[in-house]
Amino acid sequence: LLFSQVVILFLSARASSEVKKLTCRDNDGYNVCHYKGVLVEVTQSRFEDRLDLSNLDLLAIRENAFKNVSTKALVLNRNRISVLKRESFRGLPNLKYLFLDHNVVPLSGHLFADLRHLPTLSLFFNKIDSIPKDSFAGLSSLISLYLGHNDIEAIEAESFSNHNPGLLHLWLNNNKISCIAPDSFAGLTELNGLCLAGNRLEDFPSGAFRGLNKLEYLSLDINRITSVSRSLLRDLVGLKILRLQQNEISALEPDTFRDLSQLEQLDLSENKLSHIVAGTFAGLSNLENIALSDNGIHTVDNGTFADLVKLRYLGFGGNNFTEIYREVSGLPVTPTILRFLKF
C-alpha cells in the first residue's frame, strides 16, 4: 500500500510539473497552449476569422487540439511541424484557408480528410518528396492546392485520383519533377490553372494532360523540355496562356498548336529554336501575344504568321537576323514588334 501511495504521489508531481511547463497565451481571441513543441490545445474566447500560429517552433499538433474553433483561416507557417494526424485538424468546422508553408509536413493518406469544406490548402516549402495515394482524399471542396518549392520527383497516376473534382488551381512549381504518369490529372476535370515551372521535365507520355479541356493557364517554363507535340496538347482546347520559356526546344512541327484555338498568349522565349517553319502557328486565330526572343532564330518561312490575325505583340529580340518582311511572313498590320530591329 505504501509503495502504491508513493507511485501515485510521484505521478501526480510529474503531471503537475508538466502542467507548469505548458505555455499558454492569448492570441487575438484564442487561447493557445503548447508544450515542448507540441500544440496541445486551442480554445476560443471571441470570434476572429484568422488564427496565426506562425513562428512558434511547433513540431507537432496533438489530436483534437482545436476545440470547436470557428476561424476561417489557420496559419501555421514557419514552424518545424513534422508530425500530423488526421485528427489534428478536427474541431475546425468553418476553416477555408490552411497555410502550412515552411514546415516539414509529410503527406499521408487521408491526412486532411476531416477538412471536407476546405477550399484552399498551401504546402509550399515542406521538403515533400512524393504524393502518396489518397493524400488529399476527403477534400471534396478543395479549389486551390499549392505544392510548390518541395522535392517531389514524380506525379503518379494516383497522386490526385478523383478526390478533388472541383479543384481549379494546382501549383507544382519548383520541385524536382521529371516524370508525369499518363492520366495523372484526368480526374481534375475542372482544373483552370496548372503550374509545373521550375522542374526537371524533359518529355511527356501520351495522355499527360488528358481530361484537362477546361484548363486556361499552363506553365511549363524553366524545365528541360526538348520537344512539344500536337498529341500532347490535343486535349487543351480551352487553353489561353501557354508558357514554355527557358527550355531546350529546338524545333516545332507544323500544326503543333493546331488544337489550341482559344490561345491568347504563347511564350517560347529562351529556347533553342533556329528555324520557324510555315504552319507552326496554324490554328491560333485568337493569339494576341507571342514571345520568340532569345532563341537564335535565323529563318522564318514565308507565311509563318499568316493565321495570327489578332496578333498585337511579337517579341523577337535576341535572334540571329535583323529584319523581317511583314508581307512575306504574313504578319498582320497591327502588331507592335518588341525589341525588333527592322521590319
Short mmCIF file of C-alpha atoms in Angstrom, two decimals:
data_model
loop_
_atom_site.label_atom_id
_atom_site.label_comp_id
_atom_site.label_asym_id
_atom_site.label_seq_id
_atom_site.Cartn_x
_atom_site.Cartn_y
_atom_site.Cartn_z
CA LEU A 1 0.00 0.00 0.00
CA LEU A 2 2.80 2.36 0.91
CA PHE A 3 4.52 1.69 -2.44
CA SER A 4 1.29 2.44 -4.34
CA GLN A 5 0.90 5.72 -2.50
CA VAL A 6 4.47 6.69 -3.37
CA VAL A 7 3.89 5.91 -7.06
CA ILE A 8 0.68 7.95 -7.10
CA LEU A 9 2.42 10.88 -5.44
CA PHE A 10 5.29 10.64 -7.94
CA LEU A 11 2.97 10.60 -10.96
CA SER A 12 0.92 13.46 -9.55
CA ALA A 13 4.05 15.52 -9.03
CA ARG A 14 5.23 14.72 -12.56
CA ALA A 15 1.87 15.68 -14.07
CA SER A 16 1.85 18.87 -12.03
CA SER A 17 5.35 19.66 -13.26
CA GLU A 18 4.31 19.16 -16.89
CA VAL A 19 1.26 21.37 -16.46
CA LYS A 20 3.51 24.10 -15.10
CA LYS A 21 5.65 23.83 -18.23
CA LEU A 22 2.66 24.20 -20.54
CA THR A 23 2.98 27.51 -22.36
CA CYS A 24 -0.32 29.31 -22.91
CA ARG A 25 -1.00 32.72 -24.35
CA ASP A 26 -3.82 34.82 -25.70
CA ASN A 27 -3.65 35.12 -29.46
CA ASP A 28 -6.21 37.66 -30.67
CA GLY A 29 -9.23 35.93 -29.21
CA TYR A 30 -7.77 32.43 -28.97
CA ASN A 31 -6.08 30.74 -26.03
CA VAL A 32 -3.16 28.76 -27.43
CA CYS A 33 -1.33 26.17 -25.33
CA HIS A 34 1.74 24.22 -26.39
CA TYR A 35 4.29 22.05 -24.63
CA LYS A 36 7.76 21.12 -25.86
CA GLY A 37 6.89 21.91 -29.46
CA VAL A 38 3.50 20.19 -29.43
CA LEU A 39 0.36 22.23 -29.96
CA VAL A 40 -1.83 20.85 -27.18
CA GLU A 41 -4.99 22.92 -27.08
CA VAL A 42 -6.62 25.90 -28.78
CA THR A 43 -9.81 27.40 -27.41
CA GLN A 44 -11.72 30.48 -28.45
CA SER A 45 -12.83 33.46 -26.35
CA ARG A 46 -14.23 35.58 -29.17
CA PHE A 47 -14.73 35.22 -32.90
CA GLU A 48 -11.82 36.11 -35.14
CA ASP A 49 -11.65 34.89 -38.72
CA ARG A 50 -7.86 34.39 -38.69
CA LEU A 51 -5.66 32.41 -36.31
CA ASP A 52 -1.93 32.89 -36.84
CA LEU A 53 0.31 30.32 -35.17
CA SER A 54 3.41 31.03 -37.23
CA ASN A 55 6.93 31.04 -35.78
CA LEU A 56 6.09 29.12 -32.59
CA ASP A 57 8.71 26.43 -33.25
CA LEU A 58 5.97 23.80 -33.30
CA LEU A 59 6.92 20.21 -34.10
CA ALA A 60 3.51 18.55 -33.94
CA ILE A 61 -0.21 19.12 -33.49
CA ARG A 62 -1.92 16.86 -30.99
CA GLU A 63 -5.13 15.08 -31.97
CA ASN A 64 -8.24 17.14 -31.18
CA ALA A 65 -6.15 20.16 -30.19
CA PHE A 66 -8.71 22.56 -31.69
CA LYS A 67 -11.80 22.83 -29.51
CA ASN A 68 -14.56 23.83 -31.94
CA VAL A 69 -12.55 26.79 -33.22
CA SER A 70 -14.53 28.86 -35.72
CA THR A 71 -11.66 30.58 -37.54
CA LYS A 72 -11.79 30.72 -41.33
CA ALA A 73 -8.02 30.94 -41.81
CA LEU A 74 -5.38 28.95 -39.93
CA VAL A 75 -1.77 30.00 -40.49
CA LEU A 76 0.94 27.61 -39.30
CA ASN A 77 3.80 28.92 -41.42
CA ARG A 78 7.47 28.80 -40.45
CA ASN A 79 7.34 26.16 -37.77
CA ARG A 80 9.01 22.73 -37.84
CA ILE A 81 5.86 20.64 -37.97
CA SER A 82 6.63 17.07 -38.97
CA VAL A 83 4.01 15.12 -37.01
CA LEU A 84 0.39 15.40 -38.10
CA LYS A 85 -2.53 13.02 -37.94
CA ARG A 86 -5.96 13.19 -39.46
CA GLU A 87 -7.36 14.04 -36.02
CA SER A 88 -5.00 17.03 -35.74
CA PHE A 89 -7.44 19.11 -37.78
CA ARG A 90 -10.67 18.17 -36.08
CA GLY A 91 -12.62 20.96 -34.41
CA LEU A 92 -12.26 23.43 -37.30
CA PRO A 93 -15.76 23.39 -38.83
CA ASN A 94 -15.51 26.73 -40.69
CA LEU A 95 -11.95 26.52 -42.00
CA LYS A 96 -11.48 27.92 -45.52
CA TYR A 97 -7.73 28.54 -45.67
CA LEU A 98 -4.97 26.33 -44.25
CA PHE A 99 -1.38 27.53 -44.61
CA LEU A 100 1.39 25.11 -43.66
CA ASP A 101 4.24 26.74 -45.57
CA HIS A 102 7.85 26.34 -44.42
CA ASN A 103 7.44 23.19 -42.35
CA VAL A 104 8.42 19.55 -42.89
CA VAL A 105 4.95 18.07 -43.24
CA PRO A 106 4.98 14.52 -44.68
CA LEU A 107 1.92 13.65 -46.76
CA SER A 108 -0.04 10.51 -45.97
CA GLY A 109 -3.37 9.00 -46.93
CA HIS A 110 -6.47 10.85 -45.69
CA LEU A 111 -4.34 13.33 -43.73
CA PHE A 112 -6.76 16.20 -44.40
CA ALA A 113 -9.94 14.13 -44.69
CA ASP A 114 -11.71 15.94 -41.83
CA LEU A 115 -11.49 19.24 -43.71
CA ARG A 116 -14.16 18.47 -46.26
CA HIS A 117 -15.21 22.15 -46.52
CA LEU A 118 -11.67 23.48 -47.07
CA PRO A 119 -11.20 25.37 -50.38
CA THR A 120 -7.51 26.40 -50.04
CA LEU A 121 -4.50 24.36 -48.87
CA SER A 122 -0.94 25.67 -49.07
CA LEU A 123 2.10 23.46 -48.51
CA PHE A 124 4.93 25.50 -50.02
CA PHE A 125 8.46 24.70 -48.77
CA ASN A 126 7.87 21.44 -46.90
CA LYS A 127 10.51 19.09 -48.36
CA ILE A 128 7.71 16.84 -49.62
CA ASP A 129 9.26 14.23 -51.92
CA SER A 130 6.19 12.27 -53.02
CA ILE A 131 2.40 12.39 -53.11
CA PRO A 132 1.10 9.12 -51.66
CA LYS A 133 -2.25 7.76 -52.77
CA ASP A 134 -5.22 9.44 -51.07
CA SER A 135 -3.13 12.29 -49.63
CA PHE A 136 -5.93 14.71 -50.47
CA ALA A 137 -8.86 12.34 -50.05
CA GLY A 138 -11.82 13.92 -48.30
CA LEU A 139 -11.06 17.43 -49.54
CA SER A 140 -14.17 17.48 -51.68
CA SER A 141 -14.43 21.30 -51.59
CA LEU A 142 -10.80 21.97 -52.49
CA ILE A 143 -10.33 24.73 -55.09
CA SER A 144 -6.67 25.75 -54.74
CA LEU A 145 -3.76 23.44 -53.88
CA TYR A 146 -0.23 24.82 -53.61
CA LEU A 147 2.64 22.31 -53.52
CA GLY A 148 5.44 24.46 -54.91
CA HIS A 149 9.04 24.57 -53.68
CA ASN A 150 9.20 20.98 -52.47
CA ASP A 151 11.22 17.92 -53.52
CA ILE A 152 8.54 16.00 -55.43
CA GLU A 153 10.17 13.84 -58.12
CA ALA A 154 7.19 12.28 -59.90
CA ILE A 155 3.47 12.67 -60.41
CA GLU A 156 1.90 9.24 -60.29
CA ALA A 157 -1.40 8.16 -61.80
CA GLU A 158 -2.95 8.03 -58.32
CA SER A 159 -1.38 11.19 -56.90
CA PHE A 160 -4.65 13.08 -57.24
CA SER A 161 -7.13 10.34 -58.19
CA ASN A 162 -10.74 11.57 -58.26
CA HIS A 163 -10.91 13.05 -54.78
CA ASN A 164 -10.90 16.73 -55.73
CA PRO A 165 -13.38 17.16 -58.58
CA GLY A 166 -13.72 20.93 -58.09
CA LEU A 167 -10.01 21.77 -58.00
CA LEU A 168 -9.30 24.88 -60.08
CA HIS A 169 -5.68 25.77 -59.29
CA LEU A 170 -2.77 23.35 -58.86
CA TRP A 171 0.72 24.70 -58.30
CA LEU A 172 3.61 22.20 -58.51
CA ASN A 173 6.33 24.68 -59.39
CA ASN A 174 9.95 24.43 -58.25
CA ASN A 175 10.04 20.77 -57.38
CA LYS A 176 12.22 18.03 -58.88
CA ILE A 177 9.56 16.51 -61.12
CA SER A 178 10.99 14.58 -64.05
CA CYS A 179 8.14 12.15 -64.64
CA ILE A 180 4.40 12.58 -65.11
CA ALA A 181 2.40 9.39 -65.50
CA PRO A 182 -0.36 9.18 -68.14
CA ASP A 183 -3.75 10.39 -66.88
CA SER A 184 -2.21 11.90 -63.73
CA PHE A 185 -4.58 14.86 -63.95
CA ALA A 186 -7.50 13.13 -65.67
CA GLY A 187 -9.73 13.33 -62.60
CA LEU A 188 -9.25 17.10 -62.27
CA THR A 189 -11.77 17.93 -64.96
CA GLU A 190 -12.47 21.48 -63.70
CA LEU A 191 -8.81 22.50 -63.45
CA ASN A 192 -8.25 26.06 -64.67
CA GLY A 193 -4.58 26.67 -63.87
CA LEU A 194 -1.62 24.27 -63.69
CA CYS A 195 1.91 25.41 -62.89
CA LEU A 196 4.79 22.99 -63.46
CA ALA A 197 7.51 25.61 -63.85
CA GLY A 198 10.97 25.10 -62.44
CA ASN A 199 11.10 21.31 -62.57
CA ARG A 200 13.18 18.72 -64.46
CA LEU A 201 10.73 17.73 -67.17
CA GLU A 202 12.24 16.64 -70.48
CA ASP A 203 9.36 14.92 -72.24
CA PHE A 204 5.82 13.75 -71.61
CA PRO A 205 3.96 10.48 -72.07
CA SER A 206 0.88 10.28 -74.21
CA GLY A 207 -2.10 11.42 -72.18
CA ALA A 208 -0.14 13.53 -69.70
CA PHE A 209 -2.77 16.28 -69.92
CA ARG A 210 -5.75 14.13 -70.83
CA GLY A 211 -9.06 15.40 -69.47
CA LEU A 212 -7.91 19.00 -68.94
CA ASN A 213 -10.19 20.55 -71.54
CA LYS A 214 -11.11 23.43 -69.19
CA LEU A 215 -7.52 24.38 -68.45
CA GLU A 216 -6.82 28.02 -69.31
CA TYR A 217 -3.31 28.50 -67.88
CA LEU A 218 -0.38 26.10 -68.25
CA SER A 219 3.13 26.99 -67.16
CA LEU A 220 5.95 24.67 -68.23
CA ASP A 221 8.74 27.24 -68.18
CA ILE A 222 12.21 26.61 -66.75
CA ASN A 223 12.33 22.88 -67.42
CA ARG A 224 14.39 20.74 -69.81
CA ILE A 225 11.71 20.10 -72.42
CA THR A 226 13.18 19.23 -75.81
CA SER A 227 10.02 18.94 -77.91
CA VAL A 228 6.30 19.66 -77.88
CA SER A 229 3.85 17.68 -79.99
CA ARG A 230 0.30 18.22 -81.15
CA SER A 231 -0.75 14.99 -79.45
CA LEU A 232 0.49 16.30 -76.09
CA LEU A 233 -1.60 19.47 -76.38
CA ARG A 234 -4.63 17.95 -78.09
CA ASP A 235 -6.94 17.95 -75.05
CA LEU A 236 -6.16 21.52 -74.02
CA VAL A 237 -8.90 23.04 -76.14
CA GLY A 238 -9.70 25.81 -73.63
CA LEU A 239 -6.10 26.93 -73.06
CA LYS A 240 -5.50 30.69 -73.16
CA ILE A 241 -1.96 31.04 -71.78
CA LEU A 242 0.92 28.64 -72.51
CA ARG A 243 4.35 29.36 -71.05
CA LEU A 244 7.28 27.36 -72.43
CA GLN A 245 10.18 29.76 -71.96
CA GLN A 246 13.62 28.62 -70.80
CA ASN A 247 13.53 25.08 -72.13
CA GLU A 248 15.54 23.12 -74.70
CA ILE A 249 13.06 23.14 -77.60
CA SER A 250 14.99 23.17 -80.88
CA ALA A 251 12.21 22.60 -83.40
CA LEU A 252 8.44 22.80 -83.75
CA GLU A 253 6.46 20.79 -86.26
CA PRO A 254 3.67 22.30 -88.37
CA ASP A 255 0.28 22.17 -86.63
CA THR A 256 1.86 21.75 -83.18
CA PHE A 257 -0.66 24.21 -81.72
CA ARG A 258 -3.50 23.48 -84.15
CA ASP A 259 -5.99 22.43 -81.43
CA LEU A 260 -5.40 25.49 -79.22
CA SER A 261 -7.85 27.78 -80.97
CA GLN A 262 -8.53 29.77 -77.77
CA LEU A 263 -4.86 30.50 -77.05
CA GLU A 264 -4.13 34.20 -76.44
CA GLN A 265 -0.55 34.16 -75.11
CA LEU A 266 2.35 31.91 -76.11
CA ASP A 267 5.85 32.26 -74.68
CA LEU A 268 8.64 30.35 -76.41
CA SER A 269 11.49 32.69 -75.49
CA GLU A 270 14.90 31.40 -74.39
CA ASN A 271 14.73 28.06 -76.16
CA LYS A 272 16.94 26.74 -78.97
CA LEU A 273 14.75 27.41 -81.98
CA SER A 274 16.61 28.27 -85.18
CA HIS A 275 14.01 27.82 -87.92
CA ILE A 276 10.29 28.59 -87.71
CA VAL A 277 8.55 26.60 -90.42
CA ALA A 278 5.31 27.57 -92.12
CA GLY A 279 2.30 26.15 -90.33
CA THR A 280 3.90 26.19 -86.87
CA PHE A 281 1.26 28.59 -85.60
CA ALA A 282 -1.62 27.34 -87.72
CA GLY A 283 -4.97 27.49 -85.97
CA LEU A 284 -4.01 30.20 -83.48
CA SER A 285 -6.60 32.69 -84.69
CA ASN A 286 -7.06 34.22 -81.22
CA LEU A 287 -3.38 34.64 -80.38
CA GLU A 288 -2.56 38.18 -79.25
CA ASN A 289 0.91 37.85 -77.77
CA ILE A 290 3.80 35.64 -78.83
CA ALA A 291 7.35 35.71 -77.46
CA LEU A 292 10.15 34.20 -79.55
CA SER A 293 13.01 36.22 -78.11
CA ASP A 294 16.49 34.88 -77.35
CA ASN A 295 16.39 31.69 -79.37
CA GLY A 296 18.91 32.08 -82.15
CA ILE A 297 16.30 32.03 -84.92
CA HIS A 298 17.84 32.65 -88.34
CA THR A 299 14.99 31.59 -90.65
CA VAL A 300 11.26 32.31 -90.67
CA ASP A 301 9.36 30.70 -93.52
CA ASN A 302 7.01 32.64 -95.75
CA GLY A 303 3.53 32.84 -94.28
CA THR A 304 4.61 31.70 -90.82
CA PHE A 305 2.40 34.24 -89.06
CA ALA A 306 -0.47 34.24 -91.55
CA ASP A 307 -3.02 32.70 -89.16
CA LEU A 308 -2.31 35.20 -86.37
CA VAL A 309 -4.99 37.68 -87.35
CA LYS A 310 -5.37 39.08 -83.80
CA LEU A 311 -1.66 39.37 -83.04
CA ARG A 312 -0.75 42.55 -81.18
CA TYR A 313 2.71 41.85 -79.76
CA LEU A 314 5.62 39.88 -81.15
CA GLY A 315 8.79 39.56 -79.07
CA PHE A 316 11.66 38.77 -81.41
CA GLY A 317 14.80 40.29 -79.92
CA GLY A 318 17.97 38.31 -79.37
CA ASN A 319 17.79 36.23 -82.55
CA ASN A 320 20.15 35.81 -85.49
CA PHE A 321 18.79 38.21 -88.05
CA THR A 322 17.80 41.83 -88.09
CA GLU A 323 14.82 42.20 -90.38
CA ILE A 324 11.53 40.59 -91.21
CA TYR A 325 9.20 41.50 -94.05
CA ARG A 326 5.61 41.83 -92.98
CA GLU A 327 4.14 40.89 -96.34
CA VAL A 328 6.27 37.77 -96.73
CA SER A 329 5.97 36.47 -93.17
CA GLY A 330 2.23 37.02 -93.03
CA LEU A 331 2.29 39.40 -90.07
CA PRO A 332 -0.90 41.43 -89.68
CA VAL A 333 -0.67 45.20 -89.91
CA THR A 334 -1.40 45.88 -86.24
CA PRO A 335 1.26 44.17 -84.08
CA THR A 336 3.89 46.00 -82.10
CA ILE A 337 7.22 44.28 -82.68
CA LEU A 338 9.06 44.20 -79.38
CA ARG A 339 12.83 44.73 -79.42
CA PHE A 340 12.94 44.09 -83.14
CA LEU A 341 15.47 45.93 -85.24
CA LYS A 342 13.70 46.28 -88.59
CA PHE A 343 10.59 45.00 -90.32
#
